[in-house]
């Protein structure tokens, strides 16, 4: 997975639905809670591919569009879950899907 490490974390966030696929697409949600970020992408198609991987694993998630200056980024997060213990389990699951750089975040 390739992420853009230079992307600012304080970028404005706007959840966006992933495209409909044969698998259930990640749900759009503004729910507060514990999430796991799979990655931050500079290429929308790569972010959508990660969101579709979540859908295939029956894991709820979001594709978020972030704009910073003239640059647009997309982040993919799994969740939300209610507790930090559930978040740790979700993190293990996401890493097991091949997203070794995934990390815990709160909304």
mmCIF file with all atom_site columns, N, CA and C in Angstrom, residues 4 15-16 29 40 42-43 49 53 61 63 100 105-106:
data_model
loop_
_atom_site.group_PDB
_atom_site.id
_atom_site.type_symbol
_atom_site.label_atom_id
_atom_site.label_alt_id
_atom_site.label_comp_id
_atom_site.label_asym_id
_atom_site.label_entity_id
_atom_site.label_seq_id
_atom_site.pdbx_PDB_ins_code
_atom_site.Cartn_x
_atom_site.Cartn_y
_atom_site.Cartn_z
_atom_site.occupancy
_atom_site.B_iso_or_equiv
_atom_site.pdbx_formal_charge
_atom_site.auth_seq_id
_atom_site.auth_comp_id
_atom_site.auth_asym_id
_atom_site.auth_atom_id
_atom_site.pdbx_PDB_model_num
ATOM 1  N N  . UNK A 1 4   ? 0.608   8.756  1.179  1.00 0.00 ? 4   UNK A N  1
ATOM 2  C CA . UNK A 1 4   ? 1.333   10.007 1.056  1.00 0.00 ? 4   UNK A CA 1
ATOM 3  C C  . UNK A 1 4   ? 1.641   10.512 2.447  1.00 0.00 ? 4   UNK A C  1
ATOM 4  N N  . UNK A 1 15  ? -16.620 12.887 4.577  1.00 0.00 ? 15  UNK A N  1
ATOM 5  C CA . UNK A 1 15  ? -16.852 11.489 4.212  1.00 0.00 ? 15  UNK A CA 1
ATOM 6  C C  . UNK A 1 15  ? -17.479 11.391 2.828  1.00 0.00 ? 15  UNK A C  1
ATOM 7  N N  . UNK A 1 16  ? -17.119 10.360 2.110  1.00 0.00 ? 16  UNK A N  1
ATOM 8  C CA . UNK A 1 16  ? -17.634 10.149 0.771  1.00 0.00 ? 16  UNK A CA 1
ATOM 9  C C  . UNK A 1 16  ? -17.938 8.675  0.615  1.00 0.00 ? 16  UNK A C  1
ATOM 10 N N  . UNK A 1 29  ? -20.648 7.560  7.382  1.00 0.00 ? 29  UNK A N  1
ATOM 11 C CA . UNK A 1 29  ? -21.033 7.762  8.771  1.00 0.00 ? 29  UNK A CA 1
ATOM 12 C C  . UNK A 1 29  ? -20.314 8.960  9.344  1.00 0.00 ? 29  UNK A C  1
ATOM 13 N N  . UNK A 1 40  ? -3.702  6.924  3.838  1.00 0.00 ? 40  UNK A N  1
ATOM 14 C CA . UNK A 1 40  ? -3.981  8.239  3.272  1.00 0.00 ? 40  UNK A CA 1
ATOM 15 C C  . UNK A 1 40  ? -3.411  8.207  1.860  1.00 0.00 ? 40  UNK A C  1
ATOM 16 N N  . UNK A 1 42  ? -3.004  9.689  -2.217 1.00 0.00 ? 42  UNK A N  1
ATOM 17 C CA . UNK A 1 42  ? -2.989  10.819 -3.127 1.00 0.00 ? 42  UNK A CA 1
ATOM 18 C C  . UNK A 1 42  ? -3.698  10.503 -4.433 1.00 0.00 ? 42  UNK A C  1
ATOM 19 N N  . UNK A 1 43  ? -4.038  9.236  -4.632 1.00 0.00 ? 43  UNK A N  1
ATOM 20 C CA . UNK A 1 43  ? -4.737  8.784  -5.834 1.00 0.00 ? 43  UNK A CA 1
ATOM 21 C C  . UNK A 1 43  ? -6.077  8.190  -5.402 1.00 0.00 ? 43  UNK A C  1
ATOM 22 N N  . UNK A 1 49  ? -9.971  1.376  -3.906 1.00 0.00 ? 49  UNK A N  1
ATOM 23 C CA . UNK A 1 49  ? -9.592  -0.034 -3.859 1.00 0.00 ? 49  UNK A CA 1
ATOM 24 C C  . UNK A 1 49  ? -9.507  -0.507 -2.403 1.00 0.00 ? 49  UNK A C  1
ATOM 25 N N  . UNK A 1 53  ? -11.873 -3.271 -0.425 1.00 0.00 ? 53  UNK A N  1
ATOM 26 C CA . UNK A 1 53  ? -11.321 -4.388 0.347  1.00 0.00 ? 53  UNK A CA 1
ATOM 27 C C  . UNK A 1 53  ? -12.030 -4.491 1.691  1.00 0.00 ? 53  UNK A C  1
ATOM 28 N N  . UNK A 1 61  ? -16.861 0.911  7.059  1.00 0.00 ? 61  UNK A N  1
ATOM 29 C CA . UNK A 1 61  ? -15.814 1.906  6.923  1.00 0.00 ? 61  UNK A CA 1
ATOM 30 C C  . UNK A 1 61  ? -16.246 3.102  6.118  1.00 0.00 ? 61  UNK A C  1
ATOM 31 N N  . UNK A 1 63  ? -14.748 6.250  3.230  1.00 0.00 ? 63  UNK A N  1
ATOM 32 C CA . UNK A 1 63  ? -13.778 6.864  2.340  1.00 0.00 ? 63  UNK A CA 1
ATOM 33 C C  . UNK A 1 63  ? -13.956 8.363  2.539  1.00 0.00 ? 63  UNK A C  1
ATOM 34 N N  . UNK A 1 100 ? -0.454  -3.231 6.741  1.00 0.00 ? 100 UNK A N  1
ATOM 35 C CA . UNK A 1 100 ? 0.472   -3.287 7.875  1.00 0.00 ? 100 UNK A CA 1
ATOM 36 C C  . UNK A 1 100 ? 0.701   -1.933 8.527  1.00 0.00 ? 100 UNK A C  1
ATOM 37 N N  . UNK A 1 105 ? -7.304  5.543  15.233 1.00 0.00 ? 105 UNK A N  1
ATOM 38 C CA . UNK A 1 105 ? -7.645  6.972  15.264 1.00 0.00 ? 105 UNK A CA 1
ATOM 39 C C  . UNK A 1 105 ? -8.997  7.136  15.947 1.00 0.00 ? 105 UNK A C  1
ATOM 40 N N  . UNK A 1 106 ? -9.254  8.362  16.419 1.00 0.00 ? 106 UNK A N  1
ATOM 41 C CA . UNK A 1 106 ? -10.566 8.704  16.980 1.00 0.00 ? 106 UNK A CA 1
ATOM 42 C C  . UNK A 1 106 ? -11.152 9.822  16.155 1.00 0.00 ? 106 UNK A C  1
#
